[in-house]
Amino acid sequence: MTIEARRVSRGVRAAMLALTLVLLATASVAQADTIYPHNQLSGTTFDNGSADGFSSATQDCTLLPNLLPIDIPDIVCAVTNSTAPTDGAGVPPAPPGSIESKFQSVVNGLGLIPPLTLLEGRGTFRSGAFAVPAAGGGNATMTWDRRAIINAIAAIGDTGEYTFVLVNETDATEQAVGFESLTRNVLINDVDTGWQTLQNPVNVSVTGGKTYHLEIRTRFTTQLVVAALSTFTYRFDNIRLRVNDNTDTFESPPKAVTEPATDISQTGATLHGTTNAKGLPSTYTFRYGETADLTGPTVTTTGTHDAGSRTDDQPRARDITGLTKCKTYYFRIEASNFSPSFPGSGSATGAILSFKTWCEPTVVTDTVTGNSMNAATLNSTINPNGPATTYHYEYRVKNIVTPQPWTPTANGPTIPAGTSNVAPNSIAIGGLLKDTTYEVRAIAVNSVGTTTGNIVEFKTAGDGATGPTGPVGATGPVGSTGPAGTNGTNGTNGTNGTNGAPGAQGPAGPAGARGPAGAKGTTGSSTLDLNAGDVRAMVRIDATRISVPSRGRNIGRVRVKIFCRPVAVRTCSGSLKIRSLSPIRPQSFGFPVKAKRRVTFATDTVQLDVRKVGFAILNFDAQRRSVLKRESPVRATAIVTVIDAENNRQNVRKVITVVRGR
């Protein structure tokens, strides 16, 4: 068996040889550049079934394309564009994966006169658009890896070919970057070329300020004989278009920036930071502990996490639990892209930041103001130390011999969550005794606990003292009698006397007839709809992405970690449901085709004590896995419908990504 590789022309080979000599002459000069479509040193990797920004644009077959093209059904001839997640060129440290264009024909005519083409299949892959900065452009180079797999029981004259095309979207022009053609020349074929980089770097002209995309155009034809099932498959990996565009040079250590923690509670928090992989596969972790220099036995990490290979800043966040209340913790983000293959690689650490876990509130009872004979204004300074806090006061008459019971006031306005002192938190009281000494104390309550403040004394005002009596003056002379005055007006009626004592109770009257029974009232209820990040949420959903196994003994089985937060009373009971955010087609096969709708993938019950972590076990059945195979990834909502021991009800929601795993 043989495969004949056909090049377009000798002129192309000559141009490639000239370009290679130029590249060798300038290889020692560092170039500020970008690798498209995804700016990775290894190019596109297509790992884990991802198409890495490429999408299928054309998949069709025609009969007699040179005469009167006729579209034919897939059962006779088909071109399928897809991914091969476990097969790739394997350039270290790239994981396996590739995209493939596969042609399959069942039968062809026997003895047709060449070069007549009976069947023709065409497929096109298209990358996402990318813009070259205005300051960049000029010469660019492009390379890729390909693998050809040819199978047939009886076939002669089949041909497979592909062309790489760089499309200038701004100017609506195209450049053919590379071409290859393979022909089947023997009757019985079973050929696998393996992964090969068949081309030298191809020279491409790129203009700054323009927008481009790449296309891979495949064409398959049958001419002489296909007497049984025939397939012709191309796979492509590590597609690299390297453009001089004045960006940062590759192969430098990563960037790591620590950012403030959020979602702090008495036992946990969410740590934040930013990393930039600088084009090399990288990892990150958060280091945290109780010492300011992050050394010693209390220091730990969140483990090693994938940070990708991008050259832009990417946000990172990890939840930590098991912390102690009222403690200050220090943390930082650390990143590494070290690889022996890239001497410029290395590691980086962010600045050390700190946060304090939630505490009971801090309370200071302050001086009483505005006190009069029977009223006063009570004051305090309160630090919530984290969660929202309520407060009130207790007061009593001071009695050293026999302490009196405390009288509570109503609650003042709720102090919002925070870690700063709030004052004066004033509450006015009345009905006090004049000229009396009182004691008062402030009491504050949050989800961590209750704190009673110090006792402050104050005294109400009394009557003023009577001044001394002055001396008696001399008696003056008697004056003359004046004229009689007019009669005065009648005085007002006197007040009514008090009621007399009640008379004796009369005999009991006869019993009245019994009235009809009242209707039974309904029980009121309310359910809060909250996002998982809301401080009022009773549960925390510890997942942002779930991968559904598609094989093995755990097929379709997923575990989602749930934490019963302290805002719940004693228990968290309910159910977890995973439902798509947007309408999708609810089945992968079957007739009639159902309309798109939001699909519920799986549910499970939740039963936890407060401050406990558990797992909801979700089972994705065969139908939901088939839908996920078609739609993956799917943006979905994880909804926990929960009730605690005091019948508080909530729907807690979190947006996650559901993908089909291996």
XYZ file of C-alpha atoms in Angstrom:
662
model
C 0.000 0.000 0.000
C 1.282 3.540 -0.757
C 0.237 7.136 -0.219
C 1.346 9.791 -2.713
C 1.757 13.296 -1.223
C 1.185 15.998 -3.856
C 2.326 19.598 -3.382
C 0.727 22.517 -5.202
C 3.835 23.577 -7.138
C 7.590 23.759 -7.029
C 7.237 27.501 -6.486
C 5.624 26.879 -3.072
C 8.528 24.595 -2.051
C 11.041 27.213 -3.131
C 9.245 29.919 -1.152
C 9.199 27.687 1.947
C 12.944 26.992 1.609
C 13.686 30.727 1.328
C 11.529 31.465 4.380
C 13.311 28.748 6.396
C 16.724 30.345 5.622
C 15.391 33.747 6.747
C 14.016 32.257 9.992
C 17.341 30.507 10.735
C 19.209 33.781 10.192
C 16.982 35.671 12.657
C 16.219 32.914 15.212
C 18.389 34.477 17.943
C 16.400 37.760 18.003
C 13.649 37.869 20.663
C 10.345 38.808 19.039
C 7.405 40.463 20.804
C 4.579 38.418 19.379
C 1.260 36.656 19.836
C 0.218 33.155 18.815
C -3.340 32.945 17.494
C -6.093 31.857 17.739
C -5.518 31.391 21.529
C -2.094 32.887 22.256
C -0.431 29.704 23.546
C 3.132 28.659 22.817
C 1.916 25.192 21.911
C -0.918 26.538 19.731
C -4.414 25.074 19.859
C -4.535 21.840 21.889
C -8.206 20.735 21.589
C -7.902 18.817 24.883
C -10.863 17.256 26.740
C -13.071 17.366 23.643
C -12.891 21.173 23.341
C -12.813 22.640 19.820
C -10.618 25.469 21.209
C -12.516 28.248 19.413
C -12.953 26.353 16.109
C -16.441 25.533 14.855
C -17.788 23.435 12.003
C -18.939 25.596 9.077
C -19.412 23.047 6.230
C -20.265 19.290 6.171
C -21.813 18.034 2.938
C -21.612 15.443 0.172
C -22.626 15.732 -3.505
C -23.066 13.265 -6.388
C -21.380 14.000 -9.770
C -19.987 17.400 -8.631
C -18.379 18.065 -12.044
C -21.637 17.542 -13.952
C -24.840 18.248 -12.050
C -24.157 18.391 -8.301
C -26.825 16.554 -6.318
C -26.976 16.526 -2.502
C -27.184 12.944 -1.227
C -28.183 11.460 2.170
C -25.578 10.736 4.850
C -26.224 6.986 4.621
C -24.457 6.998 1.216
C -21.824 9.673 1.757
C -21.087 11.916 4.755
C -18.497 14.404 6.027
C -18.376 14.812 9.817
C -16.459 17.563 11.623
C -15.834 16.730 15.301
C -13.197 16.467 18.035
C -10.938 13.563 19.022
C -10.340 14.320 22.742
C -7.852 11.491 23.387
C -5.737 11.879 20.227
C -3.258 14.715 19.682
C 0.280 15.469 18.561
C 1.356 15.616 22.207
C 3.792 18.542 22.073
C 4.931 18.880 25.723
C 3.279 19.950 27.884
C 0.103 19.963 25.761
C -2.567 17.373 26.718
C -4.019 15.137 23.964
C -6.839 16.307 21.720
C -7.480 17.295 18.098
C -10.205 18.268 15.624
C -11.068 15.910 12.806
C -12.795 15.975 9.421
C -13.968 12.473 8.421
C -15.284 11.410 4.993
C -17.276 8.152 4.718
C -18.754 6.601 1.552
C -20.574 3.296 1.224
C -20.220 2.438 -2.493
C -19.056 3.913 -5.815
C -19.419 2.897 -9.423
C -17.097 0.260 -10.894
C -15.014 1.023 -13.980
C -15.954 4.689 -14.334
C -13.682 6.572 -16.725
C -11.147 8.793 -14.869
C -10.915 11.610 -14.045
C -14.709 11.572 -13.560
C -15.575 12.188 -9.882
C -18.630 10.332 -8.630
C -18.784 11.495 -4.980
C -17.345 14.641 -3.412
C -17.367 15.558 0.307
C -16.413 18.948 1.741
C -15.845 20.084 5.300
C -14.782 23.413 6.802
C -13.546 24.303 10.281
C -13.491 28.006 11.218
C -11.676 29.670 14.151
C -12.986 32.595 16.158
C -12.088 36.087 14.964
C -8.962 37.804 16.328
C -7.784 41.400 15.909
C -4.108 42.288 15.322
C -3.114 45.528 17.145
C -2.537 48.542 14.909
C 1.125 48.710 16.005
C 1.743 45.096 14.948
C 1.530 43.144 11.713
C 4.033 42.423 8.971
C 5.443 38.931 8.407
C 3.897 36.054 10.346
C 4.558 32.296 10.376
C 2.154 29.405 10.633
C 2.641 25.707 11.476
C 0.339 22.801 12.341
C 0.377 19.028 12.875
C -1.775 16.565 10.977
C -2.595 12.874 10.971
C -4.236 10.926 8.093
C -6.158 7.665 8.661
C -7.372 5.758 5.552
C -9.478 2.579 5.676
C -11.233 0.593 2.941
C -11.754 -3.019 1.890
C -11.770 -2.244 -1.828
C -10.929 1.222 -3.163
C -8.784 2.837 -5.864
C -8.419 6.517 -6.775
C -9.795 8.118 -3.604
C -8.258 11.501 -2.766
C -8.215 13.611 0.400
C -6.887 17.151 0.476
C -6.931 20.138 2.809
C -6.131 23.849 2.540
C -5.394 26.301 5.371
C -6.792 29.766 4.592
C -6.227 33.070 6.480
C -9.326 35.255 5.984
C -9.025 39.043 6.357
C -12.522 39.951 7.606
C -11.827 43.698 7.455
C -10.908 43.736 3.742
C -12.833 40.567 2.696
C -9.663 38.931 1.279
C -8.085 35.480 1.667
C -4.573 33.976 1.722
C -3.981 30.258 1.122
C -1.497 29.320 3.840
C -0.855 25.639 3.043
C -2.141 22.739 0.929
C -1.697 18.943 0.907
C -3.252 16.102 -1.123
C -3.119 12.316 -0.449
C -4.338 9.698 -2.999
C -5.273 6.052 -2.396
C -3.548 4.027 -5.174
C -4.054 0.395 -4.159
C -7.158 -1.743 -3.884
C -6.957 -2.712 -0.211
C -6.012 0.065 2.234
C -5.428 0.347 5.971
C -3.073 3.290 6.517
C -2.323 5.524 9.515
C 0.395 8.117 8.936
C 0.661 9.012 12.621
C 1.131 12.589 13.763
C 3.383 14.557 11.412
C 4.471 18.159 10.950
C 4.764 17.981 7.147
C 5.370 21.673 6.406
C 8.133 24.134 7.156
C 6.865 27.359 8.810
C 4.718 29.061 6.148
C 5.189 32.787 5.527
C 1.981 34.873 5.875
C 1.409 38.609 5.480
C -0.629 40.177 8.308
C -1.711 43.842 8.549
C -2.006 45.682 11.867
C -5.446 46.971 12.820
C -7.253 44.239 10.853
C -9.504 41.391 12.031
C -8.827 37.817 10.829
C -9.947 34.220 11.255
C -8.527 30.862 10.083
C -10.313 28.217 8.015
C -9.379 24.562 7.379
C -11.088 23.430 4.168
C -11.113 19.671 3.468
C -12.169 17.984 0.199
C -12.612 14.249 -0.430
C -13.343 12.615 -3.816
C -13.907 9.103 -5.195
C -13.104 8.276 -8.856
C -12.347 4.691 -9.877
C -13.558 2.037 -7.453
C -15.184 1.950 -4.021
C -16.812 -1.436 -3.615
C -17.180 -1.422 0.179
C -17.232 0.931 3.164
C -14.470 3.568 2.838
C -13.286 6.259 5.283
C -10.710 9.029 4.880
C -9.915 11.018 8.089
C -7.778 14.124 8.663
C -6.937 15.260 12.218
C -5.285 18.609 13.065
C -3.506 19.781 16.239
C -1.192 22.556 17.525
C -2.255 25.155 14.968
C -0.002 28.221 15.477
C -0.137 31.584 13.692
C 2.734 33.624 15.208
C 2.352 37.372 14.569
C 4.716 40.231 15.464
C 2.327 42.626 17.225
C 4.431 44.368 19.914
C 2.889 42.443 22.838
C 4.864 41.046 25.779
C 7.412 38.405 24.812
C 6.500 34.821 25.713
C 8.361 32.521 28.092
C 8.396 34.787 31.154
C 7.359 33.944 34.747
C 3.640 34.235 35.519
C 1.911 37.159 37.188
C 0.190 36.762 40.586
C -1.848 39.481 42.368
C -3.578 38.886 45.730
C -7.007 40.501 46.150
C -9.198 40.986 49.283
C -11.122 38.024 50.700
C -14.932 37.931 50.546
C -17.786 35.863 52.030
C -16.041 35.856 55.419
C -17.832 33.906 58.157
C -16.838 32.612 61.582
C -15.357 29.417 60.042
C -14.618 30.206 56.388
C -13.933 32.738 53.626
C -13.390 33.019 49.862
C -9.854 33.963 48.814
C -9.343 35.971 45.614
C -6.484 36.788 43.269
C -5.464 37.235 39.631
C -2.963 35.249 37.546
C -1.469 35.675 34.072
C 0.132 32.484 32.671
C 2.222 34.447 30.116
C 1.448 31.864 27.441
C 2.754 28.787 29.315
C 0.713 26.066 31.056
C 0.552 27.199 34.681
C -0.882 26.398 38.118
C -1.858 28.419 41.175
C -2.602 27.959 44.867
C -3.565 30.100 47.856
C -1.331 29.881 50.941
C -2.970 30.929 54.241
C -2.421 30.711 57.991
C -2.257 32.571 61.305
C 1.276 34.004 60.967
C 1.955 37.303 59.196
C 4.905 35.867 57.222
C 2.980 32.689 56.286
C 5.449 30.338 57.950
C 4.953 27.799 60.708
C 2.678 24.841 61.466
C -0.593 26.783 61.053
C 0.115 27.553 57.384
C -1.543 25.458 54.648
C -2.577 25.745 50.976
C -5.701 25.160 48.943
C -3.870 22.604 46.755
C -2.648 22.939 43.176
C -5.157 24.281 40.617
C -4.923 24.665 36.833
C -4.339 28.275 35.711
C -4.376 27.665 31.926
C -1.985 29.118 29.345
C -3.521 32.501 28.494
C -1.620 35.809 28.358
C -4.339 37.974 29.910
C -5.257 38.412 33.564
C -7.655 35.745 34.851
C -9.550 35.984 38.191
C -9.041 33.127 40.670
C -11.091 32.288 43.785
C -11.079 29.404 46.286
C -13.314 28.759 49.308
C -11.630 27.776 52.581
C -13.343 26.295 55.651
C -12.440 24.960 59.093
C -11.252 28.342 60.404
C -11.531 29.510 64.027
C -13.784 32.429 64.931
C -12.300 35.771 66.041
C -8.872 35.062 64.478
C -6.815 37.051 61.980
C -5.683 35.009 58.975
C -3.038 35.950 56.388
C -3.038 34.750 52.766
C -1.543 35.244 49.315
C -1.846 33.748 45.816
C 1.096 31.875 44.274
C 1.495 30.925 40.594
C 3.975 28.827 38.611
C 4.524 28.125 34.901
C 7.904 26.449 35.363
C 8.869 23.972 32.636
C 12.346 22.685 31.677
C 11.320 23.217 28.051
C 11.032 27.001 28.559
C 14.043 28.643 30.326
C 12.141 31.898 30.890
C 9.435 30.184 32.957
C 9.238 30.445 36.732
C 6.969 31.324 39.648
C 5.427 34.407 41.281
C 3.745 35.293 44.586
C 1.219 38.002 45.364
C 1.263 40.372 48.333
C 0.191 39.059 51.762
C -3.273 40.305 52.796
C -5.324 39.498 55.892
C -8.884 39.133 57.155
C -10.514 38.364 60.494
C -13.140 35.678 60.949
C -16.469 36.688 62.428
C -16.843 37.221 66.209
C -19.467 38.061 68.732
C -20.008 41.849 68.639
C -17.883 44.220 70.753
C -20.043 46.456 72.988
C -19.253 49.553 75.097
C -22.123 51.179 77.047
C -21.590 54.948 76.748
C -22.671 57.920 78.908
C -26.423 58.500 79.181
C -27.591 61.834 77.746
C -30.731 64.006 77.918
C -31.807 62.723 81.326
C -34.645 64.631 83.011
C -36.929 63.830 85.964
C -38.583 60.885 84.145
C -36.687 60.272 80.838
C -33.195 59.649 79.418
C -31.374 58.666 76.192
C -29.220 55.511 76.267
C -26.078 55.284 74.071
C -23.418 52.731 73.089
C -20.542 51.969 70.680
C -20.871 48.588 68.871
C -18.582 46.777 66.406
C -20.489 43.958 64.593
C -17.192 42.051 63.999
C -18.608 40.650 60.762
C -22.293 39.749 60.494
C -25.302 42.058 60.829
C -26.032 42.817 64.506
C -29.095 43.763 66.556
C -28.964 45.574 69.923
C -31.101 46.712 72.858
C -30.586 48.031 76.413
C -31.490 46.815 79.918
C -31.963 49.251 82.839
C -32.999 49.114 86.502
C -33.092 51.156 89.692
C -29.761 50.820 91.497
C -30.195 48.930 94.746
C -27.036 47.700 96.467
C -28.855 45.534 99.010
C -31.426 43.858 96.744
C -30.604 44.092 92.996
C -33.716 44.774 90.942
C -34.648 42.833 87.741
C -33.531 44.374 84.453
C -36.101 46.034 82.168
C -35.308 45.527 78.426
C -35.953 48.127 75.744
C -37.133 47.346 72.229
C -34.451 46.562 69.601
C -32.826 49.475 67.860
C -32.192 49.533 64.059
C -30.078 46.591 62.791
C -26.389 47.439 62.370
C -25.263 46.237 58.894
C -22.475 43.689 58.495
C -19.034 45.211 58.939
C -15.960 45.479 61.130
C -16.059 49.151 62.223
C -17.391 50.821 65.389
C -20.922 52.208 65.099
C -22.237 54.868 67.525
C -24.251 56.266 69.298
C -27.046 53.670 68.733
C -29.389 55.863 70.826
C -32.688 54.670 72.325
C -34.876 57.073 74.411
C -36.746 55.714 77.464
C -39.402 57.304 79.703
C -41.508 56.563 82.816
C -38.511 56.891 85.149
C -38.660 57.996 88.802
C -37.376 61.455 89.580
C -34.243 61.982 91.638
C -33.351 58.250 91.282
C -30.088 56.486 90.390
C -30.353 53.894 87.571
C -28.024 51.302 86.035
C -27.980 50.583 82.265
C -26.112 48.164 79.963
C -26.112 47.568 76.185
C -26.588 44.081 74.716
C -25.665 43.169 71.088
C -26.487 39.941 69.199
C -25.210 38.523 65.887
C -25.093 35.050 64.295
C -21.900 34.186 66.217
C -23.138 35.057 69.713
C -24.296 37.636 72.286
C -22.206 40.249 74.114
C -23.306 42.217 77.192
C -21.652 45.605 77.664
C -20.395 47.354 80.791
C -22.817 48.894 83.323
C -23.180 52.703 83.404
C -24.994 54.689 86.148
C -27.127 57.790 85.661
C -29.491 59.822 87.899
C -32.778 61.469 86.979
C -33.439 65.111 87.919
C -35.329 65.999 91.204
C -37.311 69.030 92.538
C -35.277 72.195 93.160
C -34.373 73.067 96.783
C -36.519 75.747 98.669
C -34.634 78.948 99.384
C -34.441 80.589 102.912
C -37.381 82.749 104.235
C -36.772 86.492 104.120
C -37.461 88.936 107.039
C -41.007 90.219 107.770
C -41.602 93.733 106.527
C -43.252 96.617 108.539
C -47.056 96.961 108.600
C -48.291 99.699 106.337
C -51.155 102.170 107.091
C -54.777 101.175 106.549
C -56.148 102.514 103.339
C -59.574 104.042 102.742
C -62.514 101.826 101.956
C -63.112 101.565 98.298
C -66.457 101.270 96.505
C -68.260 97.930 96.528
C -67.230 95.718 93.642
C -69.607 94.082 91.205
C -70.818 90.550 91.815
C -68.457 87.956 90.486
C -69.453 85.299 87.945
C -70.744 81.953 89.105
C -68.012 79.357 89.676
C -67.740 76.144 87.670
C -69.508 73.001 88.816
C -67.542 70.770 91.080
C -66.237 67.429 89.863
C -68.353 64.278 90.201
C -67.773 62.140 93.229
C -66.081 58.776 92.963
C -68.093 55.693 91.984
C -69.609 53.698 94.798
C -68.484 50.169 95.616
C -69.712 47.505 93.144
C -72.900 45.680 94.134
C -73.059 41.958 94.803
C -72.908 39.652 91.798
C -76.281 38.650 90.438
C -77.260 35.031 89.684
C -75.850 33.466 86.527
C -78.004 33.838 83.441
C -78.982 30.890 81.218
C -76.279 29.622 78.815
C -76.481 31.077 75.325
C -76.846 28.907 72.236
C -73.566 27.693 70.769
C -72.578 29.547 67.634
C -71.407 27.791 64.443
C -67.736 26.771 64.218
C -65.513 29.278 62.467
C -63.691 28.333 59.267
C -60.195 26.962 59.758
C -57.560 29.545 58.863
C -54.801 28.750 56.426
C -51.156 28.604 57.506
C -49.140 31.402 56.060
C -45.728 30.682 54.578
C -43.091 32.493 52.593
C -40.031 31.348 50.697
C -37.023 33.579 50.064
C -35.265 33.406 46.668
C -31.564 34.102 47.254
C -28.261 33.854 45.411
C -25.737 31.530 47.050
C -23.464 34.488 47.874
C -26.173 36.277 49.947
C -25.283 36.432 53.653
C -28.862 35.313 54.452
C -28.536 32.080 52.480
C -28.836 29.006 54.749
C -26.656 26.830 52.500
C -23.512 27.338 50.453
C -23.091 25.433 47.169
C -19.391 24.547 46.765
C -19.331 24.051 42.991
C -18.891 26.273 39.939
C -18.366 23.514 37.377
C -19.369 19.854 37.415
C -18.167 17.158 35.033
C -20.534 14.243 34.383
C -18.640 10.925 33.791
C -19.651 9.267 30.544
C -18.065 5.868 31.200
C -16.822 3.559 33.962
C -18.536 2.427 37.122
C -19.428 6.001 38.134
C -21.107 6.841 34.829
C -23.540 9.726 35.229
C -22.781 10.099 38.953
C -21.759 13.523 40.348
C -21.118 14.704 43.902
C -21.899 18.336 44.844
C -20.637 19.648 48.219
C -23.229 21.519 50.350
C -22.462 23.468 53.551
C -25.250 24.244 56.101
C -24.432 27.821 57.143
C -24.850 29.198 60.685
C -27.791 31.411 59.664
C -29.947 28.239 59.618
C -31.587 27.029 62.844
C -30.189 23.565 63.784
C -30.761 21.795 60.439
C -30.877 22.263 56.669
C -33.328 19.944 54.899
C -34.465 19.942 51.319
C -33.376 19.038 47.800
C -30.802 20.033 45.154
C -31.841 20.434 41.504
C -29.594 21.093 38.442
C -31.524 22.889 35.666
C -30.345 24.528 32.425
C -30.365 28.347 32.379
C -31.587 28.601 28.804
C -34.012 26.472 26.790
C -32.398 23.517 25.017
C -33.740 20.554 23.052
C -34.665 17.928 25.726
C -33.762 14.807 23.704
C -30.978 13.744 21.357
C -33.120 11.440 19.205
C -36.735 10.406 18.792
C -39.760 11.756 16.986
C -41.585 14.018 17.121
C -38.834 16.490 18.075
C -39.755 18.239 21.309
C -39.651 22.012 21.566
C -36.744 23.630 23.376
C -37.254 24.181 27.079
C -35.301 24.439 30.293
C -34.164 20.911 31.147
C -33.813 19.490 34.681
C -30.773 17.169 34.610
C -30.830 15.631 38.098
C -32.071 16.053 41.696
C -31.116 14.746 45.144
C -32.112 15.310 48.773
C -30.168 17.453 51.265
C -30.155 16.713 55.040
C -27.479 18.450 57.170
C -26.952 19.779 60.674
C -25.950 23.427 60.921
C -22.221 24.126 60.295
C -21.846 20.680 58.657
C -20.678 19.768 55.143
C -22.325 17.027 53.077
C -22.670 15.852 49.507
C -25.685 15.644 47.234
C -25.293 12.611 44.934
C -26.770 13.406 41.502
C -27.420 10.713 38.883
C -27.613 11.873 35.251
C -29.630 9.191 33.406
C -28.825 8.018 29.876
C -31.227 10.488 28.252
C -29.712 13.492 30.110
C -26.176 12.309 29.317
C -27.074 12.112 25.628
C -28.455 15.680 25.789
C -25.270 16.796 27.559
C -23.173 15.060 24.885
C -24.838 17.262 22.304
C -25.015 20.510 24.268
C -21.870 20.436 26.505
C -20.948 22.751 28.035
C -24.315 23.866 29.508
C -24.810 26.913 31.704
C -27.141 25.764 34.471
C -28.603 26.754 37.825
C -27.999 24.709 40.968
C -31.107 25.272 43.146
C -31.275 24.112 46.777
C -34.809 24.272 48.203
C -34.124 24.277 51.962
C -36.031 24.553 55.274
C -34.555 24.786 58.786
C -35.858 23.697 62.209
C -37.953 26.872 62.603
C -39.684 26.410 59.238
C -37.692 29.164 57.500
C -37.799 28.410 53.771
C -35.402 29.457 51.018
C -34.560 28.765 47.393
C -30.762 29.217 47.143
C -29.447 29.524 43.566
C -25.997 29.426 42.003
C -25.019 29.520 38.313
C -22.652 26.666 37.370
C -21.271 25.027 34.233
C -22.148 21.393 33.443
C -19.837 19.526 31.067
C -19.682 16.003 29.760
C -16.672 14.205 31.243
C -14.787 11.165 30.052
